[in-house]
Every structure is written in C-alpha cells, then in structure tokens.
PDB file of C-alpha atoms in Angstrom:
ATOM      1  CA  UNK H   7      18.102 -19.601  28.431  1.00  0.00           C
ATOM      2  CA  UNK H   8      14.791 -21.234  27.627  1.00  0.00           C
ATOM      3  CA  UNK H   9      14.675 -24.520  25.725  1.00  0.00           C
ATOM      4  CA  UNK H  10      11.428 -25.917  24.319  1.00  0.00           C
ATOM      5  CA  UNK H  11      11.066 -29.547  23.254  1.00  0.00           C
ATOM      6  CA  UNK H  12       8.069 -30.589  21.143  1.00  0.00           C
ATOM      7  CA  UNK H  13       6.722 -34.086  20.419  1.00  0.00           C
ATOM      8  CA  UNK H  14       5.876 -35.782  18.197  1.00  0.00           C
ATOM      9  CA  UNK H  15       7.483 -34.322  15.089  1.00  0.00           C
ATOM     10  CA  UNK H  16       4.811 -35.905  12.883  1.00  0.00           C
ATOM     11  CA  UNK H  17       1.316 -37.091  13.735  1.00  0.00           C
ATOM     12  CA  UNK H  18      -1.330 -38.757  11.590  1.00  0.00           C
ATOM     13  CA  UNK H  19      -4.902 -39.162  12.779  1.00  0.00           C
ATOM     14  CA  UNK H  20      -8.172 -40.243  11.226  1.00  0.00           C
ATOM     15  CA  UNK H  21     -10.738 -37.544  10.641  1.00  0.00           C
ATOM     16  CA  UNK H  22     -12.901 -37.189  13.725  1.00  0.00           C
ATOM     17  CA  UNK H  23     -10.256 -38.495  16.124  1.00  0.00           C
ATOM     18  CA  UNK H  24      -8.386 -36.359  18.642  1.00  0.00           C
ATOM     19  CA  UNK H  25      -4.803 -35.126  18.324  1.00  0.00           C
ATOM     20  CA  UNK H  26      -2.451 -34.239  21.161  1.00  0.00           C
ATOM     21  CA  UNK H  27       0.861 -32.410  20.847  1.00  0.00           C
ATOM     22  CA  UNK H  28       3.127 -32.029  23.857  1.00  0.00           C
ATOM     23  CA  UNK H  29       5.827 -29.532  24.756  1.00  0.00           C
ATOM     24  CA  UNK H  30       8.230 -29.234  27.655  1.00  0.00           C
ATOM     25  CA  UNK H  31      10.135 -26.124  28.688  1.00  0.00           C
ATOM     26  CA  UNK H  32      13.205 -25.611  30.827  1.00  0.00           C
ATOM     27  CA  UNK H  33      12.844 -22.126  32.367  1.00  0.00           C
ATOM     28  CA  UNK H  34      10.613 -22.269  35.434  1.00  0.00           C
ATOM     29  CA  UNK H  35      10.115 -18.487  35.137  1.00  0.00           C
ATOM     30  CA  UNK H  36       8.361 -18.809  31.767  1.00  0.00           C
ATOM     31  CA  UNK H  37       4.761 -17.700  32.044  1.00  0.00           C
ATOM     32  CA  UNK H  38       3.369 -17.286  28.514  1.00  0.00           C
ATOM     33  CA  UNK H  39       2.750 -20.272  26.225  1.00  0.00           C
ATOM     34  CA  UNK H  40       1.273 -19.716  22.751  1.00  0.00           C
ATOM     35  CA  UNK H  41       0.506 -22.216  20.009  1.00  0.00           C
ATOM     36  CA  UNK H  42       0.843 -21.372  16.325  1.00  0.00           C
ATOM     37  CA  UNK H  43      -0.532 -23.104  13.241  1.00  0.00           C
ATOM     38  CA  UNK H  44       1.288 -22.862   9.926  1.00  0.00           C
ATOM     39  CA  UNK H  45      -0.488 -23.826   6.741  1.00  0.00           C
ATOM     40  CA  UNK H  46       1.473 -24.625   3.623  1.00  0.00           C
ATOM     41  CA  UNK H  47       3.080 -21.577   2.071  1.00  0.00           C
ATOM     42  CA  UNK H  48       1.992 -19.208   4.833  1.00  0.00           C
ATOM     43  CA  UNK H  49       3.401 -17.687   7.994  1.00  0.00           C
ATOM     44  CA  UNK H  50       2.460 -19.120  11.397  1.00  0.00           C
ATOM     45  CA  UNK H  51      -0.742 -17.868  12.996  1.00  0.00           C
ATOM     46  CA  UNK H  52      -1.649 -17.847  16.675  1.00  0.00           C
ATOM     47  CA  UNK H  53      -4.470 -20.266  17.483  1.00  0.00           C
ATOM     48  CA  UNK H  54      -4.497 -20.263  21.282  1.00  0.00           C
ATOM     49  CA  UNK H  55      -2.318 -19.186  24.185  1.00  0.00           C
ATOM     50  CA  UNK H  56      -2.218 -19.729  27.913  1.00  0.00           C
ATOM     51  CA  UNK H  57      -0.644 -17.836  30.777  1.00  0.00           C
ATOM     52  CA  UNK H  58       0.783 -19.398  33.884  1.00  0.00           C
ATOM     53  CA  UNK H  59      -2.043 -18.324  36.148  1.00  0.00           C
ATOM     54  CA  UNK H  60      -4.444 -20.849  34.557  1.00  0.00           C
ATOM     55  CA  UNK H  61      -4.204 -24.584  33.996  1.00  0.00           C
ATOM     56  CA  UNK H  62      -6.460 -25.000  30.969  1.00  0.00           C
ATOM     57  CA  UNK H  63      -8.006 -22.926  28.216  1.00  0.00           C
ATOM     58  CA  UNK H  64     -10.491 -23.958  25.541  1.00  0.00           C
ATOM     59  CA  UNK H  65     -11.638 -22.464  22.270  1.00  0.00           C
ATOM     60  CA  UNK H  66     -14.165 -24.607  20.428  1.00  0.00           C
ATOM     61  CA  UNK H  67     -12.331 -27.762  19.303  1.00  0.00           C
ATOM     62  CA  UNK H  68      -8.911 -26.780  20.617  1.00  0.00           C
ATOM     63  CA  UNK H  69      -7.655 -26.678  24.178  1.00  0.00           C
ATOM     64  CA  UNK H  70      -4.341 -26.152  25.889  1.00  0.00           C
ATOM     65  CA  UNK H  71      -3.332 -27.512  29.280  1.00  0.00           C
ATOM     66  CA  UNK H  72      -0.422 -26.360  31.400  1.00  0.00           C
ATOM     67  CA  UNK H  73       1.379 -28.205  34.186  1.00  0.00           C
ATOM     68  CA  UNK H  74       3.796 -25.753  35.778  1.00  0.00           C
ATOM     69  CA  UNK H  75       5.183 -28.263  38.233  1.00  0.00           C
ATOM     70  CA  UNK H  76       6.212 -30.641  35.473  1.00  0.00           C
ATOM     71  CA  UNK H  77       7.001 -27.775  33.080  1.00  0.00           C
ATOM     72  CA  UNK H  78       4.967 -29.088  30.219  1.00  0.00           C
ATOM     73  CA  UNK H  79       1.986 -27.948  28.201  1.00  0.00           C
ATOM     74  CA  UNK H  80      -0.134 -29.658  25.570  1.00  0.00           C
ATOM     75  CA  UNK H  81      -2.393 -28.827  22.646  1.00  0.00           C
ATOM     76  CA  UNK H  82      -5.541 -30.909  22.232  1.00  0.00           C
ATOM     77  CA  UNK H  83      -7.595 -30.882  19.044  1.00  0.00           C
ATOM     78  CA  UNK H  84     -10.875 -32.788  19.135  1.00  0.00           C
ATOM     79  CA  UNK H  85     -13.023 -33.956  16.226  1.00  0.00           C
ATOM     80  CA  UNK H  86     -10.193 -33.332  13.787  1.00  0.00           C
ATOM     81  CA  UNK H  87     -10.994 -32.202  10.272  1.00  0.00           C
ATOM     82  CA  UNK H  88      -8.880 -32.197   7.089  1.00  0.00           C
ATOM     83  CA  UNK H  89      -8.395 -28.425   7.430  1.00  0.00           C
ATOM     84  CA  UNK H  90      -6.575 -29.044  10.721  1.00  0.00           C
ATOM     85  CA  UNK H  91      -3.707 -30.520   8.690  1.00  0.00           C
ATOM     86  CA  UNK H  92      -0.777 -28.143   9.194  1.00  0.00           C
ATOM     87  CA  UNK H  93       2.430 -27.666  11.162  1.00  0.00           C
ATOM     88  CA  UNK H  94       1.888 -26.658  14.782  1.00  0.00           C
ATOM     89  CA  UNK H  95       4.452 -24.848  16.928  1.00  0.00           C
ATOM     90  CA  UNK H  96       4.506 -24.344  20.668  1.00  0.00           C
ATOM     91  CA  UNK H  97       6.495 -21.546  22.297  1.00  0.00           C
ATOM     92  CA  UNK H  98       7.371 -20.165  25.712  1.00  0.00           C
ATOM     93  CA  UNK H  99       8.764 -17.015  27.270  1.00  0.00           C
ATOM     94  CA  UNK H 100       9.093 -15.235  30.592  1.00  0.00           C
ATOM     95  CA  UNK H 101       7.682 -11.799  31.231  1.00  0.00           C
ATOM     96  CA  UNK H 102      10.901  -9.969  32.066  1.00  0.00           C
ATOM     97  CA  UNK H 103      13.298  -7.800  30.129  1.00  0.00           C
ATOM     98  CA  UNK H 104      13.060  -8.236  26.381  1.00  0.00           C
ATOM     99  CA  UNK H 105      13.362 -12.022  26.340  1.00  0.00           C
ATOM    100  CA  UNK H 106      11.696 -13.211  23.117  1.00  0.00           C
ATOM    101  CA  UNK H 107       9.604 -16.302  22.461  1.00  0.00           C
ATOM    102  CA  UNK H 108      11.417 -19.616  22.101  1.00  0.00           C
ATOM    103  CA  UNK H 109       9.699 -22.006  19.682  1.00  0.00           C
ATOM    104  CA  UNK H 110       9.598 -25.779  19.571  1.00  0.00           C
ATOM    105  CA  UNK H 111      10.630 -27.485  16.335  1.00  0.00           C
ATOM    106  CA  UNK H 112       7.071 -28.100  15.212  1.00  0.00           C
ATOM    107  CA  UNK H 113       4.662 -30.985  14.664  1.00  0.00           C
ATOM    108  CA  UNK H 114       3.322 -31.849  11.244  1.00  0.00           C
ATOM    109  CA  UNK H 115      -0.272 -32.990  11.713  1.00  0.00           C
ATOM    110  CA  UNK H 116      -2.002 -34.902   8.953  1.00  0.00           C
ATOM    111  CA  UNK H 117      -5.725 -35.585   9.225  1.00  0.00           C
ATOM    112  CA  UNK H 118      -6.726 -38.470   7.006  1.00  0.00           C
ATOM    113  CA  UNK H 119     -10.226 -38.349   5.584  1.00  0.00           C
TER     114      UNK H 119
ATOM    115  CA  UNK F  30      -4.613  -9.782   8.462  1.00  0.00           C
ATOM    116  CA  UNK F  31      -2.025  -7.726  10.270  1.00  0.00           C
ATOM    117  CA  UNK F  32      -0.353  -5.194   8.020  1.00  0.00           C
ATOM    118  CA  UNK F  33       2.985  -6.843   7.425  1.00  0.00           C
ATOM    119  CA  UNK F  34       4.747  -7.079   4.112  1.00  0.00           C
ATOM    120  CA  UNK F  35       8.061  -8.630   3.226  1.00  0.00           C
ATOM    121  CA  UNK F  36      10.146  -7.880   0.185  1.00  0.00           C
ATOM    122  CA  UNK F  37      11.291  -9.499  -1.905  1.00  0.00           C
ATOM    123  CA  UNK F  38       9.128 -12.620  -1.657  1.00  0.00           C
ATOM    124  CA  UNK F  39      11.619 -14.729  -3.585  1.00  0.00           C
ATOM    125  CA  UNK F  40      15.291 -14.190  -4.278  1.00  0.00           C
ATOM    126  CA  UNK F  41      18.083 -16.197  -5.802  1.00  0.00           C
ATOM    127  CA  UNK F  42      21.581 -14.900  -5.238  1.00  0.00           C
ATOM    128  CA  UNK F  43      25.147 -16.081  -5.521  1.00  0.00           C
ATOM    129  CA  UNK F  44      27.517 -16.941  -2.708  1.00  0.00           C
ATOM    130  CA  UNK F  45      29.429 -13.918  -1.481  1.00  0.00           C
ATOM    131  CA  UNK F  46      26.908 -11.283  -2.530  1.00  0.00           C
ATOM    132  CA  UNK F  47      25.175  -8.984  -0.040  1.00  0.00           C
ATOM    133  CA  UNK F  48      21.432  -9.375   0.413  1.00  0.00           C
ATOM    134  CA  UNK F  49      18.915  -7.192   2.239  1.00  0.00           C
ATOM    135  CA  UNK F  50      15.425  -8.315   3.153  1.00  0.00           C
ATOM    136  CA  UNK F  51      12.824  -5.783   4.170  1.00  0.00           C
ATOM    137  CA  UNK F  52       9.943  -6.069   6.612  1.00  0.00           C
ATOM    138  CA  UNK F  53       7.354  -3.308   6.660  1.00  0.00           C
ATOM    139  CA  UNK F  54       4.475  -2.951   9.125  1.00  0.00           C
ATOM    140  CA  UNK F  55       1.534  -0.599   9.322  1.00  0.00           C
ATOM    141  CA  UNK F  56       0.464  -1.606  12.863  1.00  0.00           C
ATOM    142  CA  UNK F  57       2.850   0.632  14.812  1.00  0.00           C
ATOM    143  CA  UNK F  58       3.906  -2.375  16.923  1.00  0.00           C
ATOM    144  CA  UNK F  59       6.966  -1.957  19.071  1.00  0.00           C
ATOM    145  CA  UNK F  60       8.522  -5.397  18.605  1.00  0.00           C
ATOM    146  CA  UNK F  61       9.784  -6.815  15.312  1.00  0.00           C
ATOM    147  CA  UNK F  62      11.507 -10.132  14.703  1.00  0.00           C
ATOM    148  CA  UNK F  63      13.375 -11.993  12.002  1.00  0.00           C
ATOM    149  CA  UNK F  64      13.192 -15.800  11.952  1.00  0.00           C
ATOM    150  CA  UNK F  65      14.508 -18.405   9.599  1.00  0.00           C
ATOM    151  CA  UNK F  66      12.675 -21.661   8.997  1.00  0.00           C
ATOM    152  CA  UNK F  67      14.463 -24.818   7.911  1.00  0.00           C
ATOM    153  CA  UNK F  68      13.272 -28.437   7.809  1.00  0.00           C
ATOM    154  CA  UNK F  69      13.931 -30.134  11.119  1.00  0.00           C
ATOM    155  CA  UNK F  70      14.747 -26.887  12.904  1.00  0.00           C
ATOM    156  CA  UNK F  71      11.418 -25.125  13.142  1.00  0.00           C
ATOM    157  CA  UNK F  72      11.517 -21.379  13.661  1.00  0.00           C
ATOM    158  CA  UNK F  73      14.813 -19.942  14.831  1.00  0.00           C
ATOM    159  CA  UNK F  74      15.175 -16.339  15.885  1.00  0.00           C
ATOM    160  CA  UNK F  75      17.890 -14.363  14.087  1.00  0.00           C
ATOM    161  CA  UNK F  76      17.516 -10.853  15.516  1.00  0.00           C
ATOM    162  CA  UNK F  77      14.776  -8.825  17.083  1.00  0.00           C
ATOM    163  CA  UNK F  78      14.014  -5.203  17.797  1.00  0.00           C
ATOM    164  CA  UNK F  79      12.224  -3.684  20.771  1.00  0.00           C
ATOM    165  CA  UNK F  80      12.191  -0.142  19.433  1.00  0.00           C
ATOM    166  CA  UNK F  81      13.761   2.184  16.906  1.00  0.00           C
ATOM    167  CA  UNK F  82      17.517   1.590  16.928  1.00  0.00           C
ATOM    168  CA  UNK F  83      17.085  -1.014  19.704  1.00  0.00           C
ATOM    169  CA  UNK F  84      18.003  -4.489  18.519  1.00  0.00           C
ATOM    170  CA  UNK F  85      19.361  -7.695  19.996  1.00  0.00           C
ATOM    171  CA  UNK F  86      20.677 -11.018  18.812  1.00  0.00           C
ATOM    172  CA  UNK F  87      18.706 -14.197  18.652  1.00  0.00           C
ATOM    173  CA  UNK F  88      19.706 -17.842  18.533  1.00  0.00           C
ATOM    174  CA  UNK F  89      21.274 -17.819  15.040  1.00  0.00           C
ATOM    175  CA  UNK F  90      22.603 -14.296  14.504  1.00  0.00           C
ATOM    176  CA  UNK F  91      26.027 -15.105  13.028  1.00  0.00           C
ATOM    177  CA  UNK F  92      26.312 -13.797   9.465  1.00  0.00           C
ATOM    178  CA  UNK F  93      23.310 -11.491   9.817  1.00  0.00           C
ATOM    179  CA  UNK F  94      22.864  -7.860  10.780  1.00  0.00           C
ATOM    180  CA  UNK F  95      19.733  -5.764  11.233  1.00  0.00           C
ATOM    181  CA  UNK F  96      18.697  -2.159  11.310  1.00  0.00           C
ATOM    182  CA  UNK F  97      15.600  -0.336  12.422  1.00  0.00           C
ATOM    183  CA  UNK F  98      15.631   3.378  11.740  1.00  0.00           C
ATOM    184  CA  UNK F  99      11.839   3.739  11.673  1.00  0.00           C
ATOM    185  CA  UNK F 100       9.094   2.010  13.635  1.00  0.00           C
ATOM    186  CA  UNK F 101       7.626   0.496  10.495  1.00  0.00           C
ATOM    187  CA  UNK F 102      10.751  -0.971   8.863  1.00  0.00           C
ATOM    188  CA  UNK F 103      13.102  -3.721   9.990  1.00  0.00           C
ATOM    189  CA  UNK F 104      15.883  -4.713   7.609  1.00  0.00           C
ATOM    190  CA  UNK F 105      17.820  -7.969   7.643  1.00  0.00           C
ATOM    191  CA  UNK F 106      21.183  -7.977   5.867  1.00  0.00           C
ATOM    192  CA  UNK F 107      23.357 -10.885   4.878  1.00  0.00           C
ATOM    193  CA  UNK F 108      26.710  -9.171   4.348  1.00  0.00           C
ATOM    194  CA  UNK F 109      28.140 -12.048   2.295  1.00  0.00           C
ATOM    195  CA  UNK F 110      25.583 -14.731   1.569  1.00  0.00           C
ATOM    196  CA  UNK F 111      26.511 -18.395   2.004  1.00  0.00           C
ATOM    197  CA  UNK F 112      24.706 -21.548   0.894  1.00  0.00           C
ATOM    198  CA  UNK F 113      23.881 -22.306   4.549  1.00  0.00           C
ATOM    199  CA  UNK F 114      21.710 -19.200   4.548  1.00  0.00           C
ATOM    200  CA  UNK F 115      19.355 -20.700   1.988  1.00  0.00           C
ATOM    201  CA  UNK F 116      16.090 -20.667   3.903  1.00  0.00           C
ATOM    202  CA  UNK F 117      12.641 -19.184   4.275  1.00  0.00           C
ATOM    203  CA  UNK F 118      12.786 -15.967   6.272  1.00  0.00           C
ATOM    204  CA  UNK F 119       9.820 -14.723   8.266  1.00  0.00           C
ATOM    205  CA  UNK F 120       9.321 -11.336   9.805  1.00  0.00           C
ATOM    206  CA  UNK F 121       6.972 -10.983  12.775  1.00  0.00           C
ATOM    207  CA  UNK F 122       5.623  -8.119  14.842  1.00  0.00           C
ATOM    208  CA  UNK F 123       4.023  -7.873  18.250  1.00  0.00           C
ATOM    209  CA  UNK F 124       2.577  -5.163  20.457  1.00  0.00           C
ATOM    210  CA  UNK F 125       4.485  -6.651  23.379  1.00  0.00           C
ATOM    211  CA  UNK F 126       6.579  -9.779  23.929  1.00  0.00           C
ATOM    212  CA  UNK F 127       3.808 -11.683  25.637  1.00  0.00           C
ATOM    213  CA  UNK F 128       1.183 -10.771  23.093  1.00  0.00           C
ATOM    214  CA  UNK F 129       0.405 -12.390  19.758  1.00  0.00           C
ATOM    215  CA  UNK F 130       3.119 -12.317  17.149  1.00  0.00           C
ATOM    216  CA  UNK F 131       1.825 -11.640  13.656  1.00  0.00           C
ATOM    217  CA  UNK F 132       3.909 -13.177  10.917  1.00  0.00           C
ATOM    218  CA  UNK F 133       4.557 -11.898   7.435  1.00  0.00           C
ATOM    219  CA  UNK F 134       4.197 -14.073   4.306  1.00  0.00           C
ATOM    220  CA  UNK F 135       7.874 -15.030   4.221  1.00  0.00           C
ATOM    221  CA  UNK F 136      10.795 -14.625   1.826  1.00  0.00           C
ATOM    222  CA  UNK F 137      12.305 -17.654   0.150  1.00  0.00           C
ATOM    223  CA  UNK F 138      16.030 -17.051  -0.303  1.00  0.00           C
ATOM    224  CA  UNK F 139      18.238 -19.350  -2.330  1.00  0.00           C
ATOM    225  CA  UNK F 140      22.004 -18.894  -2.279  1.00  0.00           C
ATOM    226  CA  UNK F 141      23.742 -20.734  -5.103  1.00  0.00           C
TER     227      UNK F 141
END
C-alpha cells in the first residue's frame, strides 16, 4: 500500500520568510495529493491540492509542486504570517477502487513575529 | 463549514467499558472516515465507509468496529476500551475519495 513520508516534523521561520514542507510517496499510481492545515483545537482543513496531470499549482501565498518521477511533492508558503502557524499534513491516494487517502505524520510550523 | 457533528466532544471512560462515538453529516456525502490523531503519528485511518452498510478497515482497525445504517450517520465502537485508545478521534466526509475531505471538530477520548 501507499506510504507517505513528511519532512520536517517541526519548522520555525521568521515572519515574512518562506516555508517549505516536503513529502515523498511510494505508490507510483497515486494521482491526487492534497495538503491540510490544522489549527489548534480544530479538525484539518484542505488548503490546496494537486493532481498528477499538473506539476505546480498556486493559490495566493501557497503553492504545491509535484515531481512524479521522483515521487515527491512540496508545499511552499511565501511571506509567512503568524496566522500560518499550524500543523500541516500532506496526503496521497490513487484513483482506483475505494483506496482512501494516506496522510503524512504532519509538520508543525511556527511563524515567529 | 461542512455540516459535520461529532458526539460526544469529550469523554472519559474506564478500561474495559464499551464506548460509541457518533458522526453525523448533513451533506449527503458518500464517503465517511474515522481517524485517530496521536502525537508523533499524525492522522491514522481506523475505518471508512463508501456507502450505507459498506465499510472497510484502515491502518489501525484492531479494537474498533463501525456501522453505517444511514447515509448521515457513521458510528465508531470500542468494544472494550483500553488505555492505548486514549486519543483524539476525527470523523471526515467526502463526496468522492479524490475530493476534499471535510473534518469534524473531533472527540477527545480518555481511557483511565
């Protein structure tokens, strides 16, 4: 089955700097890669996703890149703000059968003002 | 916010007692999921459902059972709770597997 590795587990950045979180996956048939943000005391919330037919997707200050050959994808947050502080999860799945999402273990991002 | 509620939101129970957590949705989504979240482990899938009476095991299903008799309700049962099942439990729903999963607010379960 799919296995998703996520790094780093914790990340501290100065406000205004960029943050990058990386994930690798094992199943070459995976084709859907979402990113979730979890604020303290809440459930995770989707912030961006990418499908295997594109290499990059942007939404304001966040972007995701996908390298299918290397089987890794990354989340980029530019001009970080204190409200970006949260735990971020990557996930992956293939579009066949009922195979569910497999999540990485999460990255705790702290943006220091 | 997606219409997902979880009950109870907090529960303390003793080892060996049965516990049932309820997830209720008003979105008529086909897929429903139960996850547990523990420090250092992220989100781990317990069981999921892809339709009424259609369920399957996830990564950490031992000690848990589920039932889905109606589209809107997905129940998670711990037949005999153990201290290792102390965790925060999240329910999630999705229209399809490769669409956004909406998460509920979570249930904090403590087994003493």
